[in-house]
Amino acid sequence: MRAWLALLLVAAAHAEPGDAQRGRALVADRTQSLCLLCHALNVAGDANQGNLAPPLDAIAARLSAKGLRDRIADMRRFHPATVMPPFRSTEGLRDVAPAWAGRAALTEQQLDDIVAYLGTLAK
């Protein structure tokens, strides 16, 4: 079974809804989710936020919760040459620190929390 299919099955079995406040904290945490290393929260940007990837403001107006979840889990499914790390997959990774070998960067709950927060960025 492909790793992404296994992730979808696990996600479907995961019943606790995401928490937007926890998701906000995760997005802001540069040691855990790393979102703001590449993304800014809005188009105006911020010196402490990234400009490598699209800004996150109004992301929920562009993508459904499932679309957000799928892209964060493993953007390679949409853009194979992406530099965005696969936060819920370990398939095909190389040069991984021993402490992270075989471990996904985010738990299912953390992913749900981030998606819940990004869902608040609809305007």
mmCIF file of C-alpha atoms in Angstrom:
data_model
loop_
_atom_site.group_PDB
_atom_site.id
_atom_site.type_symbol
_atom_site.label_atom_id
_atom_site.label_comp_id
_atom_site.label_asym_id
_atom_site.label_seq_id
_atom_site.Cartn_x
_atom_site.Cartn_y
_atom_site.Cartn_z
ATOM 1 C CA MET A 1 0.000 0.000 0.000
ATOM 2 C CA ARG A 2 1.356 3.405 -0.913
ATOM 3 C CA ALA A 3 2.230 5.604 2.036
ATOM 4 C CA TRP A 4 -0.160 8.397 0.970
ATOM 5 C CA LEU A 5 -3.075 5.964 0.828
ATOM 6 C CA ALA A 6 -2.223 4.788 4.321
ATOM 7 C CA LEU A 7 -2.221 8.432 5.441
ATOM 8 C CA LEU A 8 -5.671 8.956 3.977
ATOM 9 C CA LEU A 9 -6.984 5.909 5.816
ATOM 10 C CA VAL A 10 -5.483 7.115 9.091
ATOM 11 C CA ALA A 11 -6.910 10.593 8.498
ATOM 12 C CA ALA A 12 -10.354 9.150 7.857
ATOM 13 C CA ALA A 13 -10.192 7.239 11.142
ATOM 14 C CA HIS A 14 -9.081 10.358 13.035
ATOM 15 C CA ALA A 15 -12.228 11.786 14.615
ATOM 16 C CA GLU A 16 -11.137 14.672 16.884
ATOM 17 C CA PRO A 17 -11.656 18.010 15.162
ATOM 18 C CA GLY A 18 -8.810 20.436 14.751
ATOM 19 C CA ASP A 19 -8.356 23.303 17.174
ATOM 20 C CA ALA A 20 -7.652 26.658 15.506
ATOM 21 C CA GLN A 21 -5.832 28.100 18.542
ATOM 22 C CA ARG A 22 -3.435 25.156 18.706
ATOM 23 C CA GLY A 23 -3.041 25.415 14.936
ATOM 24 C CA ARG A 24 -2.192 29.121 15.180
ATOM 25 C CA ALA A 25 0.492 28.334 17.746
ATOM 26 C CA LEU A 26 1.906 25.568 15.526
ATOM 27 C CA VAL A 27 2.032 27.805 12.452
ATOM 28 C CA ALA A 28 3.888 30.446 14.471
ATOM 29 C CA ASP A 29 6.323 27.907 15.972
ATOM 30 C CA ARG A 30 9.420 28.020 13.769
ATOM 31 C CA THR A 31 10.790 24.875 15.422
ATOM 32 C CA GLN A 32 7.816 22.613 14.789
ATOM 33 C CA SER A 33 5.733 23.330 11.694
ATOM 34 C CA LEU A 34 8.232 25.585 9.932
ATOM 35 C CA CYS A 35 5.361 27.248 7.998
ATOM 36 C CA LEU A 36 6.642 30.793 8.454
ATOM 37 C CA LEU A 37 10.112 29.934 7.224
ATOM 38 C CA CYS A 38 8.673 29.902 3.690
ATOM 39 C CA HIS A 39 5.214 31.499 3.952
ATOM 40 C CA ALA A 40 4.085 34.909 5.185
ATOM 41 C CA LEU A 41 0.708 35.235 6.855
ATOM 42 C CA ASN A 42 -0.312 38.028 4.483
ATOM 43 C CA VAL A 43 0.768 39.599 1.211
ATOM 44 C CA ALA A 44 2.330 42.570 3.001
ATOM 45 C CA GLY A 45 4.843 40.133 4.466
ATOM 46 C CA ASP A 46 6.903 40.446 7.590
ATOM 47 C CA ALA A 47 10.663 40.530 8.049
ATOM 48 C CA ASN A 48 10.342 37.477 10.317
ATOM 49 C CA GLN A 49 8.286 35.463 7.830
ATOM 50 C CA GLY A 50 9.198 33.786 4.583
ATOM 51 C CA ASN A 51 8.718 34.909 1.005
ATOM 52 C CA LEU A 52 9.667 31.684 -0.776
ATOM 53 C CA ALA A 53 6.101 30.327 -0.947
ATOM 54 C CA PRO A 54 2.680 31.938 -1.388
ATOM 55 C CA PRO A 55 1.273 33.947 1.528
ATOM 56 C CA LEU A 56 -1.283 32.134 3.661
ATOM 57 C CA ASP A 57 -3.901 34.884 3.923
ATOM 58 C CA ALA A 58 -7.194 33.860 2.340
ATOM 59 C CA ILE A 59 -5.842 30.347 1.742
ATOM 60 C CA ALA A 60 -9.168 28.898 2.908
ATOM 61 C CA ALA A 61 -10.925 30.852 0.147
ATOM 62 C CA ARG A 62 -8.702 29.118 -2.411
ATOM 63 C CA LEU A 63 -8.573 25.578 -1.004
ATOM 64 C CA SER A 64 -10.989 23.330 0.879
ATOM 65 C CA ALA A 65 -10.013 21.854 4.241
ATOM 66 C CA LYS A 66 -9.256 18.573 2.442
ATOM 67 C CA GLY A 67 -7.167 20.410 -0.142
ATOM 68 C CA LEU A 68 -5.171 22.123 2.595
ATOM 69 C CA ARG A 69 -4.727 18.883 4.510
ATOM 70 C CA ASP A 70 -3.597 16.948 1.456
ATOM 71 C CA ARG A 71 -1.049 19.595 0.479
ATOM 72 C CA ILE A 72 0.427 19.917 3.964
ATOM 73 C CA ALA A 73 0.543 16.144 4.378
ATOM 74 C CA ASP A 74 2.528 15.677 1.167
ATOM 75 C CA MET A 75 2.734 18.430 -1.447
ATOM 76 C CA ARG A 76 4.735 16.086 -3.712
ATOM 77 C CA ARG A 77 1.410 14.570 -4.801
ATOM 78 C CA PHE A 78 0.565 17.885 -6.479
ATOM 79 C CA HIS A 79 4.039 19.180 -7.379
ATOM 80 C CA PRO A 80 6.694 16.420 -7.397
ATOM 81 C CA ALA A 81 9.585 18.921 -7.436
ATOM 82 C CA THR A 82 8.301 20.984 -4.493
ATOM 83 C CA VAL A 83 10.660 22.092 -1.747
ATOM 84 C CA MET A 84 7.826 21.907 0.793
ATOM 85 C CA PRO A 85 8.512 19.041 3.181
ATOM 86 C CA PRO A 86 5.964 16.224 3.430
ATOM 87 C CA PHE A 87 4.704 16.707 6.981
ATOM 88 C CA ARG A 88 2.848 13.372 7.197
ATOM 89 C CA SER A 89 4.992 11.141 5.003
ATOM 90 C CA THR A 90 8.422 9.629 5.345
ATOM 91 C CA GLU A 91 8.401 7.908 1.964
ATOM 92 C CA GLY A 92 11.335 8.752 -0.290
ATOM 93 C CA LEU A 93 13.076 11.080 2.153
ATOM 94 C CA ARG A 94 16.857 11.173 2.368
ATOM 95 C CA ASP A 95 19.382 12.909 4.592
ATOM 96 C CA VAL A 96 16.991 12.716 7.542
ATOM 97 C CA ALA A 97 18.436 13.307 11.003
ATOM 98 C CA PRO A 98 18.563 10.052 12.978
ATOM 99 C CA ALA A 99 16.118 11.407 15.570
ATOM 100 C CA TRP A 100 13.513 11.883 12.806
ATOM 101 C CA ALA A 101 14.148 8.738 10.744
ATOM 102 C CA GLY A 102 10.841 7.016 10.048
ATOM 103 C CA ARG A 103 8.837 9.702 11.885
ATOM 104 C CA ALA A 104 6.429 12.130 10.307
ATOM 105 C CA ALA A 105 7.053 15.782 11.176
ATOM 106 C CA LEU A 106 3.470 16.357 12.366
ATOM 107 C CA THR A 107 0.926 14.149 14.081
ATOM 108 C CA GLU A 108 -2.561 13.752 12.640
ATOM 109 C CA GLN A 109 -3.894 16.009 15.407
ATOM 110 C CA GLN A 110 -1.321 18.703 14.688
ATOM 111 C CA LEU A 111 -2.212 18.578 11.004
ATOM 112 C CA ASP A 112 -5.914 18.908 11.857
ATOM 113 C CA ASP A 113 -5.118 21.853 14.138
ATOM 114 C CA ILE A 114 -3.147 23.658 11.428
ATOM 115 C CA VAL A 115 -5.918 23.078 8.882
ATOM 116 C CA ALA A 116 -8.466 24.430 11.402
ATOM 117 C CA TYR A 117 -6.379 27.579 11.854
ATOM 118 C CA LEU A 118 -5.794 28.067 8.135
ATOM 119 C CA GLY A 119 -9.562 27.713 7.712
ATOM 120 C CA THR A 120 -9.937 30.947 9.674
ATOM 121 C CA LEU A 121 -7.853 32.772 7.064
ATOM 122 C CA ALA A 122 -10.677 32.975 4.538
ATOM 123 C CA LYS A 123 -10.739 36.739 4.061
#
